[in-house]
XYZ file of C-alpha atoms in Angstrom:
341
model
C 0.000 0.000 0.000
C 2.819 2.346 0.910
C 4.626 1.436 -2.326
C 1.469 2.121 -4.343
C 1.006 5.500 -2.678
C 4.673 6.311 -3.321
C 4.315 5.509 -7.042
C 1.163 7.609 -7.337
C 2.950 10.504 -5.683
C 5.810 10.283 -8.193
C 3.368 10.193 -11.111
C 1.534 13.227 -9.733
C 4.768 15.187 -9.397
C 5.833 14.246 -12.927
C 2.500 15.402 -14.326
C 2.825 18.722 -12.537
C 6.299 19.179 -13.997
C 5.813 17.829 -17.518
C 2.550 19.547 -18.480
C 3.779 23.097 -17.813
C 7.022 22.230 -19.622
C 5.084 21.466 -22.818
C 3.307 24.813 -22.540
C 6.640 26.515 -21.919
C 8.042 25.143 -25.202
C 5.139 26.653 -27.136
C 5.372 30.037 -25.454
C 9.151 30.032 -25.961
C 8.774 29.651 -29.711
C 6.092 32.305 -29.876
C 8.320 34.575 -27.825
C 11.237 33.990 -30.199
C 9.119 35.077 -33.169
C 7.767 38.074 -31.254
C 11.210 39.162 -30.076
C 12.871 38.748 -33.468
C 10.120 40.507 -35.437
C 9.802 43.525 -33.152
C 13.071 44.849 -34.571
C 11.968 44.741 -38.231
C 13.102 47.968 -39.854
C 15.932 48.701 -37.389
C 18.769 49.961 -39.615
C 21.894 47.998 -40.432
C 25.019 49.157 -38.613
C 28.375 47.459 -39.078
C 29.469 46.253 -35.641
C 26.055 47.135 -34.192
C 24.508 44.948 -31.504
C 21.700 47.105 -30.078
C 18.229 48.220 -31.260
C 19.866 51.456 -32.429
C 21.517 49.435 -35.205
C 22.498 45.795 -35.826
C 24.871 43.844 -37.982
C 23.886 40.243 -38.719
C 25.596 38.460 -35.813
C 24.913 41.359 -33.462
C 21.223 40.874 -34.171
C 21.182 37.091 -33.680
C 23.190 37.274 -30.455
C 20.910 40.042 -29.136
C 17.707 38.101 -29.889
C 19.052 34.904 -28.354
C 20.214 36.822 -25.287
C 16.658 38.170 -24.937
C 15.563 34.525 -24.905
C 18.038 33.738 -22.126
C 20.400 31.888 -24.475
C 24.041 32.918 -24.741
C 25.752 32.526 -28.123
C 29.049 33.985 -29.391
C 29.111 37.464 -30.915
C 30.502 36.913 -34.426
C 29.182 34.999 -37.428
C 32.157 32.623 -37.569
C 32.026 31.786 -33.856
C 28.253 31.266 -34.043
C 28.929 28.773 -36.849
C 31.030 26.769 -34.383
C 28.246 26.210 -31.811
C 25.164 23.989 -31.763
C 24.421 20.933 -33.862
C 24.287 20.883 -37.659
C 20.822 20.720 -39.227
C 19.931 19.740 -42.786
C 17.880 22.210 -44.771
C 14.956 19.791 -44.935
C 14.859 19.616 -41.116
C 14.988 23.330 -40.353
C 12.935 24.482 -37.385
C 11.945 27.945 -36.249
C 14.867 29.358 -34.273
C 17.683 27.606 -36.133
C 20.616 29.788 -37.144
C 21.098 29.844 -40.924
C 24.415 30.796 -42.510
C 25.469 32.224 -45.873
C 28.778 32.753 -47.653
C 30.437 35.256 -49.962
C 28.290 38.288 -49.122
C 30.637 41.141 -48.241
C 33.671 38.852 -47.870
C 34.751 35.382 -48.976
C 33.623 32.441 -46.842
C 30.891 32.359 -44.202
C 29.858 35.969 -43.736
C 26.147 36.229 -42.856
C 23.805 34.689 -40.280
C 20.078 34.910 -39.650
C 17.273 33.172 -37.756
C 14.924 30.758 -39.518
C 11.276 31.821 -39.023
C 9.456 29.191 -41.103
C 8.025 29.039 -44.621
C 11.548 28.972 -46.106
C 12.118 32.493 -44.754
C 14.698 33.887 -42.361
C 15.097 37.167 -40.526
C 18.404 38.997 -40.407
C 20.162 42.349 -40.547
C 20.399 43.283 -44.238
C 22.495 46.177 -45.488
C 19.679 47.564 -47.661
C 16.558 47.104 -45.509
C 17.901 46.712 -41.998
C 16.185 43.937 -40.044
C 13.991 42.162 -42.587
C 12.472 38.796 -43.430
C 13.649 37.386 -46.753
C 13.386 34.118 -48.649
C 16.198 31.582 -48.456
C 15.494 30.716 -52.098
C 15.923 34.193 -53.566
C 18.356 34.691 -56.420
C 20.722 36.398 -53.993
C 20.518 34.232 -50.862
C 19.799 30.844 -52.437
C 23.244 30.243 -53.993
C 24.982 31.578 -50.876
C 23.354 29.253 -48.344
C 25.924 27.202 -46.403
C 24.079 25.406 -43.622
C 22.289 25.714 -40.300
C 22.961 25.182 -36.611
C 20.519 24.422 -33.802
C 21.530 25.880 -30.469
C 18.127 25.405 -28.824
C 14.913 23.513 -29.593
C 12.033 25.934 -29.940
C 9.445 23.176 -30.492
C 8.684 22.895 -34.191
C 5.244 21.449 -33.458
C 4.066 24.959 -32.667
C 5.882 26.622 -35.538
C 4.136 29.646 -36.972
C 3.954 28.147 -40.464
C 0.197 28.445 -40.678
C -1.741 30.322 -43.319
C -1.820 33.585 -41.417
C -3.026 36.535 -43.446
C -0.592 38.794 -41.605
C 2.387 39.845 -43.679
C 5.885 39.141 -42.410
C 7.262 41.502 -45.047
C 5.473 44.765 -44.299
C 2.985 45.844 -41.658
C 0.722 47.527 -44.223
C 0.540 44.710 -46.789
C -1.625 41.677 -46.048
C -0.888 38.271 -47.546
C -4.384 38.524 -49.048
C -3.379 41.579 -51.082
C -3.292 40.837 -54.821
C 0.155 42.425 -55.079
C 1.661 40.602 -52.084
C 3.653 37.940 -53.962
C 4.909 40.435 -56.539
C 6.053 42.937 -53.922
C 7.535 40.132 -51.819
C 9.683 38.992 -54.737
C 10.651 42.531 -55.726
C 11.770 43.419 -52.201
C 13.399 40.051 -51.678
C 15.518 40.659 -54.780
C 16.158 44.213 -53.514
C 14.738 45.781 -56.658
C 12.498 47.977 -54.507
C 12.790 48.583 -50.781
C 10.406 49.270 -47.956
C 10.777 51.851 -45.200
C 12.646 51.598 -41.909
C 9.375 51.668 -39.956
C 8.420 48.289 -41.450
C 5.928 49.663 -43.986
C 5.873 49.451 -47.781
C 3.379 52.282 -48.413
C 1.912 50.681 -51.548
C -0.335 53.640 -52.362
C 2.397 56.295 -52.288
C 3.227 57.854 -55.651
C 6.507 57.037 -57.367
C 8.709 59.708 -58.934
C 10.456 59.546 -62.289
C 13.916 59.253 -60.716
C 12.729 56.511 -58.362
C 11.279 54.621 -61.322
C 14.618 54.889 -63.133
C 16.494 53.556 -60.100
C 14.103 50.650 -59.542
C 14.170 49.645 -63.184
C 17.954 49.789 -63.293
C 18.335 47.585 -60.220
C 16.874 44.840 -62.370
C 18.447 45.737 -65.720
C 21.834 46.681 -64.225
C 22.704 49.046 -67.071
C 25.799 51.249 -66.867
C 25.712 55.027 -67.062
C 27.227 56.403 -70.231
C 28.219 60.044 -70.351
C 26.044 63.017 -69.559
C 22.278 62.768 -69.495
C 21.921 66.120 -71.218
C 19.116 67.011 -68.824
C 19.214 70.490 -67.327
C 17.910 69.314 -63.945
C 19.935 66.111 -63.377
C 23.542 66.621 -62.281
C 26.453 64.256 -61.533
C 26.681 63.387 -57.853
C 22.936 63.358 -57.296
C 21.521 60.196 -55.746
C 19.927 58.695 -58.862
C 22.130 60.336 -61.503
C 23.746 57.118 -62.761
C 20.407 55.282 -62.917
C 18.763 58.117 -64.833
C 21.761 58.262 -67.183
C 21.724 54.510 -67.810
C 17.976 54.278 -68.376
C 17.902 57.408 -70.537
C 20.785 56.243 -72.722
C 18.974 52.932 -73.231
C 15.959 54.858 -74.502
C 13.689 53.553 -71.739
C 12.808 56.861 -70.075
C 12.872 60.093 -72.049
C 12.928 63.737 -71.073
C 10.716 66.708 -71.890
C 10.907 69.133 -74.857
C 12.407 71.847 -72.635
C 15.469 69.660 -71.958
C 14.459 68.715 -68.430
C 13.868 65.305 -66.874
C 11.738 66.446 -63.919
C 13.202 63.794 -61.581
C 10.930 64.651 -58.642
C 7.759 64.653 -60.724
C 5.321 61.839 -60.029
C 5.153 59.310 -62.837
C 1.770 58.732 -64.446
C 0.396 55.268 -65.094
C 0.680 55.899 -68.846
C 4.384 56.751 -68.485
C 4.799 53.616 -66.402
C 3.233 51.480 -69.139
C 5.551 53.035 -71.730
C 8.783 52.395 -69.850
C 7.822 48.835 -68.871
C 7.058 48.032 -72.517
C 10.396 49.525 -73.621
C 12.481 48.025 -70.814
C 11.314 44.479 -71.437
C 11.006 44.686 -75.221
C 7.256 44.112 -75.094
C 6.106 46.819 -77.474
C 4.973 44.172 -79.973
C 3.699 41.710 -77.395
C 0.161 40.525 -78.217
C -2.720 41.852 -76.173
C -6.324 40.715 -75.861
C -8.418 40.245 -78.998
C -11.055 42.382 -77.356
C -11.415 45.815 -78.909
C -11.487 47.475 -75.522
C -9.837 46.022 -72.415
C -10.277 49.210 -70.388
C -13.411 51.321 -70.647
C -11.540 54.640 -70.507
C -9.265 53.978 -73.517
C -9.723 52.734 -77.076
C -7.630 52.110 -80.194
C -7.534 55.828 -80.920
C -6.019 56.616 -77.519
C -2.315 57.444 -77.517
C -0.295 54.501 -76.197
C -3.361 52.253 -76.245
C -1.212 49.161 -76.849
C 1.167 49.851 -73.964
C -1.669 50.458 -71.518
C -3.510 47.344 -72.694
C -0.251 45.442 -72.281
C -0.411 45.975 -68.515
C -3.496 43.762 -68.504
C -2.121 41.243 -71.017
C 1.013 40.416 -69.000
C -0.530 40.728 -65.531
C 0.044 37.726 -63.240
C -1.592 39.223 -60.149
C -5.034 40.583 -60.996
C -3.973 44.118 -60.063
C -4.492 45.291 -63.658
C -7.755 43.415 -64.170
C -9.849 46.546 -63.687
C -12.561 48.424 -65.577
C -10.463 51.549 -66.189
C -6.746 52.125 -66.610
C -6.652 55.721 -65.281
C -3.594 56.593 -67.315
C -3.293 60.180 -66.072
C -3.325 59.155 -62.407
C -0.038 58.891 -60.552
C 1.540 55.439 -60.586
C 1.813 54.091 -57.055
C 4.644 52.045 -55.584
C 2.345 49.032 -55.861
C 1.451 49.805 -59.491
C 5.083 50.077 -60.524
C 6.278 47.084 -58.496
C 3.629 44.845 -60.041
C 4.256 46.170 -63.560
C 7.996 45.453 -63.308
C 7.283 42.059 -61.734
C 4.965 41.211 -64.625
C 7.630 42.295 -67.106
C 10.200 40.064 -65.431
C 7.854 37.074 -65.326
C 6.818 37.533 -68.958
C 10.359 37.679 -70.328
C 12.093 35.035 -68.193
């Protein structure tokens, strides 16, 4: 009888210990995601290890320290700790490593957050979530290390409609995948406060810079524009795009770099940039109700619908004289890339 009571007591104690432990695993993983994501948008700072500015290993060591886990400070020393994990077995919280970024060999580290994405300190966007399969990061992936088990069973890999990319862009948004790819490839960037601001207008100089990040054309001599001078932020992009005949100036010799780009202008430069000026469009006489075959640049505007992969341009009107938004331009360039690759 005494033995039976003793065994029951042990079982009771184990239940009291084990059940809260299971709950602790779940809350630990949720905490890791919360802690890591709260710094999205914090700027990159070489040698930085505080919320005022992070480099890649400074960020990972800071987040893990917040979780009560001590790891070394540098990327190379972090590579030396924990157990190796195959890519197919990655769990939320694993450290993922990349090579040949700003130096030869292992040079970048981030934290795996699920869905083939990782969060890290990037030089262009600060703390950001990016895809491990992007054209930039995919070929540079080296391996992963697990320094703590954050309970993959409760991984946040569900179909949440919340966007891990930007706070103002839901996964339900028609442009989400296009903008995700464009930012992942660093063709267009978001803002340091974690927003994308999809409805903001885009200027002519910004459009030139974004287009040239994909085309990677070299500047060639002077632009000839009276209002674009060497040394200005987007001078080389404007020069390269102008010399390629993609964006043109105005009769008075100006470029008007700060002027908002219209949706018609956007359609023109996308058609030119991707060589789609003779691309077939719908057999319908009128895709958009506010333009017809007698409208200037009818083909280029109709093209935005013909090459659209997102549904963003499946609308009743084209509104060619309205300002092109960051979303409009991102999707148009994305569609051009997808159509020509």
